[in-house]
PDB file of C-alpha atoms in Angstrom:
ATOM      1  CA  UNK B1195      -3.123 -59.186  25.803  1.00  0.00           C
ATOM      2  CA  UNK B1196      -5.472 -60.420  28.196  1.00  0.00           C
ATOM      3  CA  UNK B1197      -6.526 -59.364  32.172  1.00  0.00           C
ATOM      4  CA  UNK B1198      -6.090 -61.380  34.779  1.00  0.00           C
ATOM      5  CA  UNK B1199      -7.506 -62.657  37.936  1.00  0.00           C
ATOM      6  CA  UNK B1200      -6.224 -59.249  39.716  1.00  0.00           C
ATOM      7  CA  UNK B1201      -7.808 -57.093  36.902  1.00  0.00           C
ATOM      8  CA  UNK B1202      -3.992 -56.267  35.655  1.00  0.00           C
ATOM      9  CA  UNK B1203      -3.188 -56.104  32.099  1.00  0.00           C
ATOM     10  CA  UNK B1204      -0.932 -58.679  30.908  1.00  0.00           C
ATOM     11  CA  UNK B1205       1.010 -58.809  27.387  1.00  0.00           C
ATOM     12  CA  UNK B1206       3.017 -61.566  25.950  1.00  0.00           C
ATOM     13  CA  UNK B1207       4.079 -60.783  22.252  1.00  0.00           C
ATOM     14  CA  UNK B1208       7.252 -62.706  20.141  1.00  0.00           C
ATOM     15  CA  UNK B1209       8.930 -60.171  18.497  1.00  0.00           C
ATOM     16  CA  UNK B1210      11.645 -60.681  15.516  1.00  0.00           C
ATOM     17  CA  UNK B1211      13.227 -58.595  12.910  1.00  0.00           C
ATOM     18  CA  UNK B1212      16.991 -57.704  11.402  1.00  0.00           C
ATOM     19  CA  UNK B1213      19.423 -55.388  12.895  1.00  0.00           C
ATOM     20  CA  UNK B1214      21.835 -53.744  10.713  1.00  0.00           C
ATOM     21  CA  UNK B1215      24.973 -53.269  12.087  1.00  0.00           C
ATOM     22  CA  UNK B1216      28.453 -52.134  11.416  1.00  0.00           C
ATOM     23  CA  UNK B1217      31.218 -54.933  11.942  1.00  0.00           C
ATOM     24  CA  UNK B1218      33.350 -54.455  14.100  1.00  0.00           C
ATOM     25  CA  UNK B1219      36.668 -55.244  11.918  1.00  0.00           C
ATOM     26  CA  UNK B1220      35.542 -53.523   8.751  1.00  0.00           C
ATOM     27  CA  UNK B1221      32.463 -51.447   9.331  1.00  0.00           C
ATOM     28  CA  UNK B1222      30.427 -53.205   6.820  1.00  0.00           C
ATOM     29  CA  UNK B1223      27.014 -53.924   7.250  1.00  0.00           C
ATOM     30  CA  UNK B1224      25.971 -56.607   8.807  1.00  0.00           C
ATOM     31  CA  UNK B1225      22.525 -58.399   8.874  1.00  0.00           C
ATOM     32  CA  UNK B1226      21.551 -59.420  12.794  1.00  0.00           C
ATOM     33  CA  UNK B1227      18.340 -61.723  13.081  1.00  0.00           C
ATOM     34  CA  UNK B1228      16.363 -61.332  16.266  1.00  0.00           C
ATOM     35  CA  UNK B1229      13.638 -62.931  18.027  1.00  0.00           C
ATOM     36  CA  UNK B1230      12.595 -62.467  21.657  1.00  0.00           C
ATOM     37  CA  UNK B1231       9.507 -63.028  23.706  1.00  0.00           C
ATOM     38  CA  UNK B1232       8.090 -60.308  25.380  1.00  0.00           C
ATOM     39  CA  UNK B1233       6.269 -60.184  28.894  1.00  0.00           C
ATOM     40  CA  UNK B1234       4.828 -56.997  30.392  1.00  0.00           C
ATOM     41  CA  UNK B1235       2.352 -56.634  33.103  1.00  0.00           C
ATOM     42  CA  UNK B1236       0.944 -52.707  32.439  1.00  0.00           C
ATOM     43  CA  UNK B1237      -0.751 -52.478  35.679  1.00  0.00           C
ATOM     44  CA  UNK B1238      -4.471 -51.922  36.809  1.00  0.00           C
ATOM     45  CA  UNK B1239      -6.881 -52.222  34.209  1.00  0.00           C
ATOM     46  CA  UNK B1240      -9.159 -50.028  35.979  1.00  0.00           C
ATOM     47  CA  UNK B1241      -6.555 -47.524  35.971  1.00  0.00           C
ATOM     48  CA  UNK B1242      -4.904 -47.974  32.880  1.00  0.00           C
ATOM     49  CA  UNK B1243      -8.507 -47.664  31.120  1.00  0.00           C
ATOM     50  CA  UNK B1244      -8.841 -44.144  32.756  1.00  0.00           C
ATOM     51  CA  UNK B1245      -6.200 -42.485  31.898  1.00  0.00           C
ATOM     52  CA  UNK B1246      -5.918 -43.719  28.232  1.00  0.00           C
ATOM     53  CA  UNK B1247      -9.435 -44.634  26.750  1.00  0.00           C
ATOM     54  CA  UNK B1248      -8.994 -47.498  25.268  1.00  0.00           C
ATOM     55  CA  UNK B1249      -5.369 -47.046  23.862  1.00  0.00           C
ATOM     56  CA  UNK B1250      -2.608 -49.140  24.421  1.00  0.00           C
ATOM     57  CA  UNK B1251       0.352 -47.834  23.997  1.00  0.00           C
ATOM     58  CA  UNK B1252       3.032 -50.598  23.530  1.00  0.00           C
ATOM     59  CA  UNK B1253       6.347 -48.800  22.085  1.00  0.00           C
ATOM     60  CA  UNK B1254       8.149 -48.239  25.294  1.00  0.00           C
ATOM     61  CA  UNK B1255       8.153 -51.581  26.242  1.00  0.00           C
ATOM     62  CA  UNK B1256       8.634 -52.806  23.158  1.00  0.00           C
ATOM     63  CA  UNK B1257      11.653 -50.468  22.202  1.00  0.00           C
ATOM     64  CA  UNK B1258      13.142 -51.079  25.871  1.00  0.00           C
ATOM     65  CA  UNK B1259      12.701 -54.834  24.689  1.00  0.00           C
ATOM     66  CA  UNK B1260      14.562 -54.807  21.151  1.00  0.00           C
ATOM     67  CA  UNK B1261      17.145 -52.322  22.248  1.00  0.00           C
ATOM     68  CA  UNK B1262      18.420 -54.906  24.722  1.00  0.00           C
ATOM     69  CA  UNK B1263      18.960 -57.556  22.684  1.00  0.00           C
ATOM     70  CA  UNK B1264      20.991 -55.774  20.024  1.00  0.00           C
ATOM     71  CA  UNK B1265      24.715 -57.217  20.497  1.00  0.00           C
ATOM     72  CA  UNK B1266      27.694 -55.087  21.907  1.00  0.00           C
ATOM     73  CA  UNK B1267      29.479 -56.217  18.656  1.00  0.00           C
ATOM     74  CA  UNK B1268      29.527 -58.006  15.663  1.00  0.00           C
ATOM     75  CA  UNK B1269      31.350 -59.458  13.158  1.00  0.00           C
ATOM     76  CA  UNK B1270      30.941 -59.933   9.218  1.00  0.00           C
ATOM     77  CA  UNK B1271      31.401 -64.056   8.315  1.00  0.00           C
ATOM     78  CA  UNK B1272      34.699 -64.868   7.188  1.00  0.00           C
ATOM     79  CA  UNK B1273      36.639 -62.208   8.540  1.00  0.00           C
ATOM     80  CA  UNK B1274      39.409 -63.162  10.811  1.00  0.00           C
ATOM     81  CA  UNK B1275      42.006 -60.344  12.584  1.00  0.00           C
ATOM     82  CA  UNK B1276      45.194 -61.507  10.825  1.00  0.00           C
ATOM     83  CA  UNK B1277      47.216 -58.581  11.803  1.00  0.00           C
ATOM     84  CA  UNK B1278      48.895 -58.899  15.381  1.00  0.00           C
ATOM     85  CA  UNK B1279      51.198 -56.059  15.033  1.00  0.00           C
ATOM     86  CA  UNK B1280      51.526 -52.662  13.223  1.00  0.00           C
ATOM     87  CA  UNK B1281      53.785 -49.316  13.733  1.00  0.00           C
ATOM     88  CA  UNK B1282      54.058 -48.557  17.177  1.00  0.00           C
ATOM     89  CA  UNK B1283      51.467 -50.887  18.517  1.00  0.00           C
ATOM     90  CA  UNK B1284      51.045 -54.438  18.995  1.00  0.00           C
ATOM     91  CA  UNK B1285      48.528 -56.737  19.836  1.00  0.00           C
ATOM     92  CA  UNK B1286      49.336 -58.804  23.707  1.00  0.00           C
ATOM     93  CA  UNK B1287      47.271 -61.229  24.632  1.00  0.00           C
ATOM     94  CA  UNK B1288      47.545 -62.143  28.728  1.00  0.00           C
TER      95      UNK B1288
END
């Protein structure tokens, strides 16, 4: 964290960790490794310092930061969709 030249607080954090997730084929868990920089400008220090006596309160940029870089889906190693076709449904690829 530091303040810059227009007295605004600036962060810049790296950020990993491990998502557990459910596959998508067999709703195991799966282990996700993350790691993402992190850049957040909080506004005035001035006013910042006011309201919240020296606290800094990081989670909602951090959450809003980790939640977007868990993946829409994923998929255990080694599993491959080998069935194409069942009763009443198939799969059609265009």
């Amino acid at each position: 964290m530091r303040i810059n030249n227009l007295d605004e607080i600036e962060t810049n954090l790296e950020v990993s960790g491990t998502f557990v997730l459910p596959c998508a084929i067999t709703l195991e868990d799966v282990s996700y490794d993350f790691k993402t920089n992190i850049e957040e400008n909080l506004g005035n220090f001035n006013d910042f310092y006011l309201k919240n006596k020296n606290t800094l309160d990081i989670l909602p940029f951090l959450w809003e930061n980790i939640v977007s870089e868990v993946p829409m889906r994923v998929v255990k190693e080694g599993i491959s969709v080998t069935k194409t076709c069942g009763d009443g449904w198939e799969l059609v690829s265009e």
